[in-house]
Amino acid sequence: MEKVAVLGAGSWGTALAIVLADNGHEVALWAHRKEHADEINETRANEKYLKGVTIPEQIVADSQLDRVVSGADHILLVVPTKAMREVCQSLRELIDHRVTITHASKGIEPETFKRVSEVIHEEIPEELYEDIVVLSGPSHAEEVSLRQPTTVTISSKKLEVAEKVQDLFMNRQFRVYTSPDLVGVELGGALKNIIALGAGISDGLGYGDNAKAALITRGLAEIARLGTSMGANPLTFSGLTGVGDLIVTCTSSHSRNWRAGYKLGQGNDLDEVLNEMGMVVEGVRTTKAAYQLSQTQAVEMPITSGIYRILFEKAHARDVVDQLMTRIRRHEMEDLTNILDEQMND
């Protein structure tokens, strides 16, 4: 049995805490508000984020970060990307022995274009942790918390650390694979949220399955283009953290990015949508970061650019779709051919 500190008592943090508790580990769950922690401990429920789910007794919630991380063997970060630096700065003062740090947050920091593991590395000294591990893949918290079959991928620079974390989470309902491509695993998980917003917008406009299939497929090409330019293996995007995560996030009403996009497609204002959601929609910040990054990397991302215009320039969604449909003709496999040529030349 290990002690695991799970930082973030939203839907995904709570669901992963349940997996760890089911595996017999001692779980301390950090909630930002005392009232939230008290609700979990007293009612064994987290109704705002996981309605109808019973929280196991092995999970103890606390709003005091120092108590949560005290004596922990592993720290699992599941906070929104916009809060990651602040939380890591607090952790830097609290960690008093070497731990393994895993994160399950999906996003890119705007302006700096840093992946989450890079933010953690910048804020927490290397001597305080064995390695940074990322957990990602097609995994709705609602289904994981109900013990429905789920597969995810974890990655780190050290295989032995990745395998240790694999053992921490793996059970009959929650299957975990390892991957050596940390960059690809992180970027696939982050960038798919942009395409999920687009899928929701398409559905909100009343378009059919043909349009959504095209959006998902061409969206995957954009993810692979940008990911490869940043050092990822293009094959990673054909796996769980690429096409797998893309499918589940673009086609399910569980997806908050799809739900936000759907409301935008129906003509609602972005601020109104975000207020109504009441939860973080990571795809919004990631769209801004990816759009800015595509400009600096000189990578063509027409879908991302279109969604950026809808979110931040008040462009009408139907006009953006029309512009995408009338782009200059191209060969479908041009993206893959260019990527493979670059890999061979390197």
Tab-separated table of C-alpha atoms in Angstrom:
chain	number	residue	atom	x	y	z
A	1	MET	CA	0.000	0.000	0.000
A	2	GLU	CA	1.246	3.484	-0.922
A	3	LYS	CA	0.124	6.895	0.264
A	4	VAL	CA	-0.980	9.012	-2.695
A	5	ALA	CA	-1.770	12.714	-2.487
A	6	VAL	CA	-4.306	13.630	-5.175
A	7	LEU	CA	-4.389	17.377	-5.733
A	8	GLY	CA	-7.680	18.442	-7.295
A	9	ALA	CA	-11.127	17.287	-6.180
A	10	GLY	CA	-12.926	17.915	-9.443
A	11	SER	CA	-14.462	15.105	-11.468
A	12	TRP	CA	-11.219	13.680	-12.880
A	13	GLY	CA	-9.210	13.996	-9.669
A	14	THR	CA	-11.982	12.290	-7.709
A	15	ALA	CA	-12.345	9.507	-10.275
A	16	LEU	CA	-8.610	8.751	-10.197
A	17	ALA	CA	-8.696	8.830	-6.394
A	18	ILE	CA	-11.396	6.144	-6.556
A	19	VAL	CA	-9.183	3.981	-8.807
A	20	LEU	CA	-6.327	4.294	-6.325
A	21	ALA	CA	-8.584	3.520	-3.355
A	22	ASP	CA	-9.957	0.455	-5.138
A	23	ASN	CA	-6.353	-0.718	-5.484
A	24	GLY	CA	-5.889	-0.543	-1.707
A	25	HIS	CA	-3.848	2.654	-1.486
A	26	GLU	CA	-4.215	5.340	1.156
A	27	VAL	CA	-5.546	8.417	-0.650
A	28	ALA	CA	-5.484	12.013	0.571
A	29	LEU	CA	-7.578	14.259	-1.699
A	30	TRP	CA	-6.910	18.003	-1.749
A	31	ALA	CA	-9.911	20.278	-2.272
A	32	HIS	CA	-9.408	24.007	-2.724
A	33	ARG	CA	-12.323	24.870	-0.410
A	34	LYS	CA	-12.891	23.548	3.109
A	35	GLU	CA	-16.641	23.217	2.429
A	36	HIS	CA	-15.888	20.933	-0.501
A	37	ALA	CA	-13.576	18.724	1.559
A	38	ASP	CA	-16.133	18.540	4.365
A	39	GLU	CA	-18.861	17.489	1.948
A	40	ILE	CA	-16.750	14.598	0.646
A	41	ASN	CA	-15.797	13.388	4.129
A	42	GLU	CA	-19.247	13.739	5.689
A	43	THR	CA	-21.508	12.577	2.844
A	44	ARG	CA	-19.123	10.336	0.873
A	45	ALA	CA	-20.266	12.241	-2.234
A	46	ASN	CA	-18.986	14.907	-4.633
A	47	GLU	CA	-22.305	15.922	-6.106
A	48	LYS	CA	-21.191	18.971	-8.099
A	49	TYR	CA	-18.630	16.996	-10.087
A	50	LEU	CA	-19.689	13.322	-9.883
A	51	LYS	CA	-23.380	13.111	-9.211
A	52	GLY	CA	-24.586	9.840	-7.717
A	53	VAL	CA	-21.117	8.376	-7.089
A	54	THR	CA	-20.144	7.048	-3.627
A	55	ILE	CA	-16.653	8.026	-2.479
A	56	PRO	CA	-14.768	5.114	-0.803
A	57	GLU	CA	-13.894	5.461	2.886
A	58	GLN	CA	-10.159	5.150	2.109
A	59	ILE	CA	-10.271	8.621	0.536
A	60	VAL	CA	-9.845	11.447	3.038
A	61	ALA	CA	-10.378	14.973	1.706
A	62	ASP	CA	-8.637	18.017	3.148
A	63	SER	CA	-8.284	21.670	2.159
A	64	GLN	CA	-4.873	21.983	3.860
A	65	LEU	CA	-2.241	21.188	1.241
A	66	ASP	CA	0.518	20.544	3.781
A	67	ARG	CA	-1.503	17.796	5.492
A	68	VAL	CA	-2.405	16.177	2.179
A	69	VAL	CA	1.174	15.844	0.917
A	70	SER	CA	2.730	14.972	4.293
A	71	GLY	CA	4.268	11.495	4.084
A	72	ALA	CA	3.021	10.878	0.530
A	73	ASP	CA	4.942	8.477	-1.720
A	74	HIS	CA	3.251	9.792	-4.840
A	75	ILE	CA	1.722	13.138	-5.755
A	76	LEU	CA	-0.954	13.159	-8.457
A	77	LEU	CA	-1.679	16.620	-9.891
A	78	VAL	CA	-5.157	17.009	-11.364
A	79	VAL	CA	-5.650	20.764	-11.155
A	80	PRO	CA	-6.595	23.061	-14.063
A	81	THR	CA	-3.587	24.127	-16.119
A	82	LYS	CA	-4.158	27.777	-15.193
A	83	ALA	CA	-3.557	26.867	-11.526
A	84	MET	CA	-0.608	24.508	-12.107
A	85	ARG	CA	2.218	26.989	-11.504
A	86	GLU	CA	0.706	28.321	-8.299
A	87	VAL	CA	0.098	24.852	-6.893
A	88	CYS	CA	3.620	23.712	-7.809
A	89	GLN	CA	5.102	26.791	-6.146
A	90	SER	CA	3.268	25.818	-2.971
A	91	LEU	CA	4.440	22.212	-3.268
A	92	ARG	CA	8.054	23.320	-3.570
A	93	GLU	CA	7.900	24.516	0.026
A	94	LEU	CA	6.131	21.418	1.350
A	95	ILE	CA	7.880	18.384	-0.170
A	96	ASP	CA	10.504	17.144	2.306
A	97	HIS	CA	11.498	13.847	0.629
A	98	ARG	CA	11.751	12.444	-2.898
A	99	VAL	CA	8.399	11.568	-4.420
A	100	THR	CA	7.026	10.517	-7.778
A	101	ILE	CA	4.961	13.243	-9.433
A	102	THR	CA	2.246	12.294	-11.911
A	103	HIS	CA	-0.054	14.758	-13.628
A	104	ALA	CA	-3.340	14.082	-15.395
A	105	SER	CA	-4.119	17.636	-16.558
A	106	LYS	CA	-4.570	18.326	-20.266
A	107	GLY	CA	-3.556	21.715	-21.556
A	108	ILE	CA	-0.855	24.094	-22.787
A	109	GLU	CA	0.050	27.301	-21.003
A	110	PRO	CA	-0.722	30.358	-23.188
A	111	GLU	CA	2.100	32.811	-23.890
A	112	THR	CA	4.836	30.421	-22.656
A	113	PHE	CA	3.537	27.442	-24.732
A	114	LYS	CA	4.745	25.125	-21.978
A	115	ARG	CA	3.400	21.622	-21.559
A	116	VAL	CA	2.254	20.743	-18.045
A	117	SER	CA	5.340	18.621	-17.313
A	118	GLU	CA	7.528	21.577	-18.296
A	119	VAL	CA	5.654	23.852	-15.888
A	120	ILE	CA	6.142	21.318	-13.080
A	121	HIS	CA	9.837	20.977	-13.929
A	122	GLU	CA	10.312	24.751	-13.844
A	123	GLU	CA	8.638	25.186	-10.453
A	124	ILE	CA	9.752	22.120	-8.455
A	125	PRO	CA	13.486	21.351	-8.024
A	126	GLU	CA	14.584	18.061	-9.574
A	127	GLU	CA	16.062	16.778	-6.315
A	128	LEU	CA	12.548	16.611	-4.838
A	129	TYR	CA	11.146	14.015	-7.258
A	130	GLU	CA	12.166	10.805	-9.011
A	131	ASP	CA	10.525	11.792	-12.287
A	132	ILE	CA	7.487	13.480	-13.802
A	133	VAL	CA	4.899	11.112	-15.247
A	134	VAL	CA	1.926	12.029	-17.442
A	135	LEU	CA	-1.356	10.074	-17.448
A	136	SER	CA	-3.635	10.625	-20.427
A	137	GLY	CA	-6.092	8.853	-22.711
A	138	PRO	CA	-9.790	8.395	-23.562
A	139	SER	CA	-11.283	8.504	-20.075
A	140	HIS	CA	-14.461	10.225	-18.945
A	141	ALA	CA	-14.427	10.668	-15.170
A	142	GLU	CA	-18.106	9.719	-14.976
A	143	GLU	CA	-17.388	6.259	-16.427
A	144	VAL	CA	-14.131	5.681	-14.522
A	145	SER	CA	-15.874	6.434	-11.213
A	146	LEU	CA	-18.496	3.784	-12.077
A	147	ARG	CA	-15.719	1.223	-12.720
A	148	GLN	CA	-16.528	0.950	-16.419
A	149	PRO	CA	-13.708	-0.438	-18.630
A	150	THR	CA	-11.159	2.268	-19.472
A	151	THR	CA	-7.685	2.311	-21.017
A	152	VAL	CA	-5.116	5.084	-20.602
A	153	THR	CA	-1.446	5.690	-21.326
A	154	ILE	CA	1.304	6.917	-19.027
A	155	SER	CA	4.677	8.253	-20.061
A	156	SER	CA	7.879	9.497	-18.462
A	157	LYS	CA	11.533	9.810	-19.369
A	158	LYS	CA	12.374	6.885	-17.079
A	159	LEU	CA	10.690	3.602	-18.000
A	160	GLU	CA	11.086	2.150	-14.508
A	161	VAL	CA	9.192	5.089	-12.993
A	162	ALA	CA	6.453	4.808	-15.614
A	163	GLU	CA	6.073	1.115	-14.808
A	164	LYS	CA	5.852	1.887	-11.086
A	165	VAL	CA	2.996	4.294	-11.717
A	166	GLN	CA	1.434	1.788	-14.118
A	167	ASP	CA	1.279	-0.721	-11.259
A	168	LEU	CA	-0.173	1.939	-8.960
A	169	PHE	CA	-3.252	2.442	-11.159
A	170	MET	CA	-3.729	-0.828	-13.049
A	171	ASN	CA	-6.727	-3.018	-12.220
A	172	ARG	CA	-9.414	-5.080	-13.970
A	173	GLN	CA	-11.418	-2.023	-15.015
A	174	PHE	CA	-8.588	0.474	-15.515
A	175	ARG	CA	-5.944	-0.760	-17.958
A	176	VAL	CA	-2.735	1.261	-18.252
A	177	TYR	CA	-0.222	1.202	-21.106
A	178	THR	CA	3.202	2.868	-21.138
A	179	SER	CA	4.710	5.044	-23.861
A	180	PRO	CA	8.196	6.562	-24.219
A	181	ASP	CA	6.817	9.630	-26.056
A	182	LEU	CA	6.168	12.131	-23.263
A	183	VAL	CA	5.770	15.052	-25.689
A	184	GLY	CA	3.270	13.235	-27.907
A	185	VAL	CA	1.208	11.909	-24.991
A	186	GLU	CA	0.901	15.374	-23.451
A	187	LEU	CA	0.157	17.191	-26.698
A	188	GLY	CA	-2.412	14.633	-27.866
A	189	GLY	CA	-4.328	15.008	-24.611
A	190	ALA	CA	-4.210	18.790	-24.735
A	191	LEU	CA	-4.891	19.495	-28.405
A	192	LYS	CA	-7.841	17.134	-28.754
A	193	ASN	CA	-9.864	19.528	-26.560
A	194	ILE	CA	-9.712	22.103	-29.367
A	195	ILE	CA	-11.182	19.662	-31.863
A	196	ALA	CA	-13.821	18.627	-29.300
A	197	LEU	CA	-14.942	22.258	-29.116
A	198	GLY	CA	-15.196	22.203	-32.893
A	199	ALA	CA	-17.215	18.975	-32.862
A	200	GLY	CA	-19.637	20.530	-30.394
A	201	ILE	CA	-19.913	23.660	-32.538
A	202	SER	CA	-20.649	21.496	-35.581
A	203	ASP	CA	-23.405	19.640	-33.721
A	204	GLY	CA	-24.787	22.907	-32.324
A	205	LEU	CA	-25.054	24.255	-35.874
A	206	GLY	CA	-27.119	21.214	-36.799
A	207	TYR	CA	-24.553	19.591	-39.080
A	208	GLY	CA	-24.478	15.810	-39.308
A	209	ASP	CA	-22.095	12.913	-38.815
A	210	ASN	CA	-20.327	13.545	-42.132
A	211	ALA	CA	-19.177	16.967	-40.968
A	212	LYS	CA	-18.063	15.681	-37.572
A	213	ALA	CA	-16.124	12.772	-39.089
A	214	ALA	CA	-14.294	15.205	-41.361
A	215	LEU	CA	-13.585	17.527	-38.449
A	216	ILE	CA	-12.158	14.733	-36.292
A	217	THR	CA	-10.010	13.330	-39.104
A	218	ARG	CA	-8.620	16.662	-40.280
A	219	GLY	CA	-8.252	17.736	-36.659
A	220	LEU	CA	-6.031	14.733	-36.048
A	221	ALA	CA	-3.861	15.844	-38.978
A	222	GLU	CA	-3.441	19.255	-37.330
A	223	ILE	CA	-2.521	17.682	-33.995
A	224	ALA	CA	0.087	15.477	-35.694
A	225	ARG	CA	1.541	18.427	-37.618
A	226	LEU	CA	2.022	20.586	-34.546
A	227	GLY	CA	3.083	17.683	-32.342
A	228	THR	CA	5.722	16.501	-34.787
A	229	SER	CA	7.114	20.036	-35.094
A	230	MET	CA	7.629	19.957	-31.303
A	231	GLY	CA	9.431	16.630	-31.278
A	232	ALA	CA	6.618	14.099	-30.842
A	233	ASN	CA	6.527	10.755	-32.633
A	234	PRO	CA	3.713	10.980	-35.244
A	235	LEU	CA	2.728	7.366	-34.501
A	236	THR	CA	1.722	8.375	-30.967
A	237	PHE	CA	-1.270	10.237	-32.387
A	238	SER	CA	-2.682	7.001	-33.818
A	239	GLY	CA	-2.896	5.579	-30.287
A	240	LEU	CA	-4.979	6.075	-27.146
A	241	THR	CA	-3.753	9.598	-26.403
A	242	GLY	CA	-4.311	10.702	-29.999
A	243	VAL	CA	-7.174	9.267	-31.993
A	244	GLY	CA	-8.572	7.421	-28.948
A	245	ASP	CA	-8.928	10.535	-26.822
A	246	LEU	CA	-10.115	12.494	-29.850
A	247	ILE	CA	-12.981	10.080	-30.533
A	248	VAL	CA	-14.272	9.969	-26.965
A	249	THR	CA	-14.046	13.720	-26.423
A	250	CYS	CA	-15.636	14.666	-29.741
A	251	THR	CA	-18.567	12.268	-29.600
A	252	SER	CA	-19.796	12.197	-25.995
A	253	SER	CA	-22.068	14.505	-24.033
A	254	HIS	CA	-19.847	13.732	-20.996
A	255	SER	CA	-17.213	15.975	-22.596
A	256	ARG	CA	-17.365	19.501	-21.194
A	257	ASN	CA	-15.455	20.745	-24.268
A	258	TRP	CA	-18.075	19.223	-26.572
A	259	ARG	CA	-20.876	20.674	-24.420
A	260	ALA	CA	-19.305	24.130	-24.473
A	261	GLY	CA	-18.868	23.921	-28.240
A	262	TYR	CA	-22.461	22.802	-28.686
A	263	LYS	CA	-23.727	25.876	-26.858
A	264	LEU	CA	-21.440	28.108	-28.935
A	265	GLY	CA	-22.776	26.519	-32.113
A	266	GLN	CA	-26.290	27.383	-30.962
A	267	GLY	CA	-25.269	31.035	-30.809
A	268	ASN	CA	-24.459	31.536	-27.117
A	269	ASP	CA	-21.730	33.956	-26.024
A	270	LEU	CA	-18.462	32.432	-24.727
A	271	ASP	CA	-18.617	34.121	-21.307
A	272	GLU	CA	-22.209	33.015	-20.908
A	273	VAL	CA	-21.295	29.434	-21.822
A	274	LEU	CA	-18.370	29.280	-19.385
A	275	ASN	CA	-20.451	30.710	-16.547
A	276	GLU	CA	-23.216	28.205	-17.198
A	277	MET	CA	-20.784	25.259	-17.351
A	278	GLY	CA	-19.463	25.970	-13.850
A	279	MET	CA	-16.346	23.872	-14.584
A	280	VAL	CA	-13.066	24.535	-16.358
A	281	VAL	CA	-13.207	24.076	-20.146
A	282	GLU	CA	-9.537	23.439	-20.906
A	283	GLY	CA	-10.037	23.658	-24.666
A	284	VAL	CA	-10.593	27.415	-24.531
A	285	ARG	CA	-7.167	28.265	-23.098
A	286	THR	CA	-5.539	25.536	-25.182
A	287	THR	CA	-7.041	26.967	-28.379
A	288	LYS	CA	-5.377	30.296	-27.631
A	289	ALA	CA	-2.045	28.647	-26.835
A	290	ALA	CA	-2.119	26.351	-29.868
A	291	TYR	CA	-3.070	29.187	-32.202
A	292	GLN	CA	-0.186	31.325	-30.917
A	293	LEU	CA	2.155	28.340	-31.064
A	294	SER	CA	1.175	27.513	-34.655
A	295	GLN	CA	2.189	31.043	-35.640
A	296	THR	CA	5.636	30.758	-34.029
A	297	GLN	CA	6.169	27.223	-35.402
A	298	ALA	CA	4.853	28.139	-38.887
A	299	VAL	CA	2.481	25.155	-38.737
A	300	GLU	CA	-0.782	25.334	-40.681
A	301	MET	CA	-3.792	24.682	-38.394
A	302	PRO	CA	-6.942	25.916	-40.165
A	303	ILE	CA	-9.445	24.277	-37.797
A	304	THR	CA	-7.664	25.616	-34.721
A	305	SER	CA	-7.453	29.059	-36.340
A	306	GLY	CA	-11.169	28.965	-37.110
A	307	ILE	CA	-12.092	28.004	-33.549
A	308	TYR	CA	-9.777	30.734	-32.257
A	309	ARG	CA	-11.698	33.287	-34.343
A	310	ILE	CA	-15.005	32.027	-32.941
A	311	LEU	CA	-13.786	32.166	-29.333
A	312	PHE	CA	-11.735	35.337	-29.305
A	313	GLU	CA	-12.679	37.398	-32.359
A	314	LYS	CA	-16.459	36.910	-32.273
A	315	ALA	CA	-16.510	35.267	-35.716
A	316	HIS	CA	-19.778	33.537	-36.584
A	317	ALA	CA	-19.413	29.750	-36.467
A	318	ARG	CA	-21.244	29.151	-39.755
A	319	ASP	CA	-18.990	31.625	-41.571
A	320	VAL	CA	-15.904	29.831	-40.249
A	321	VAL	CA	-17.217	26.477	-41.503
A	322	ASP	CA	-17.872	27.988	-44.948
A	323	GLN	CA	-14.308	29.304	-45.063
A	324	LEU	CA	-12.908	25.886	-44.123
A	325	MET	CA	-14.982	24.179	-46.831
A	326	THR	CA	-13.745	26.552	-49.557
A	327	ARG	CA	-10.015	26.327	-48.813
A	328	ILE	CA	-7.634	25.589	-51.672
A	329	ARG	CA	-7.694	21.981	-52.880
A	330	ARG	CA	-5.075	19.630	-51.468
A	331	HIS	CA	-3.981	15.983	-51.458
A	332	GLU	CA	-5.418	14.210	-48.403
A	333	MET	CA	-2.163	12.424	-47.541
A	334	GLU	CA	-0.026	15.538	-48.035
A	335	ASP	CA	0.346	16.025	-44.271
A	336	LEU	CA	1.472	12.456	-43.630
A	337	THR	CA	3.839	12.518	-46.594
A	338	ASN	CA	5.494	15.718	-45.380
A	339	ILE	CA	5.848	14.347	-41.839
A	340	LEU	CA	7.421	11.107	-43.046
A	341	ASP	CA	9.781	12.988	-45.359
A	342	GLU	CA	10.919	15.174	-42.463
A	343	GLN	CA	11.464	12.138	-40.245
A	344	MET	CA	13.563	10.420	-42.930
A	345	ASN	CA	15.632	13.557	-43.580
A	346	ASP	CA	16.378	13.907	-39.873
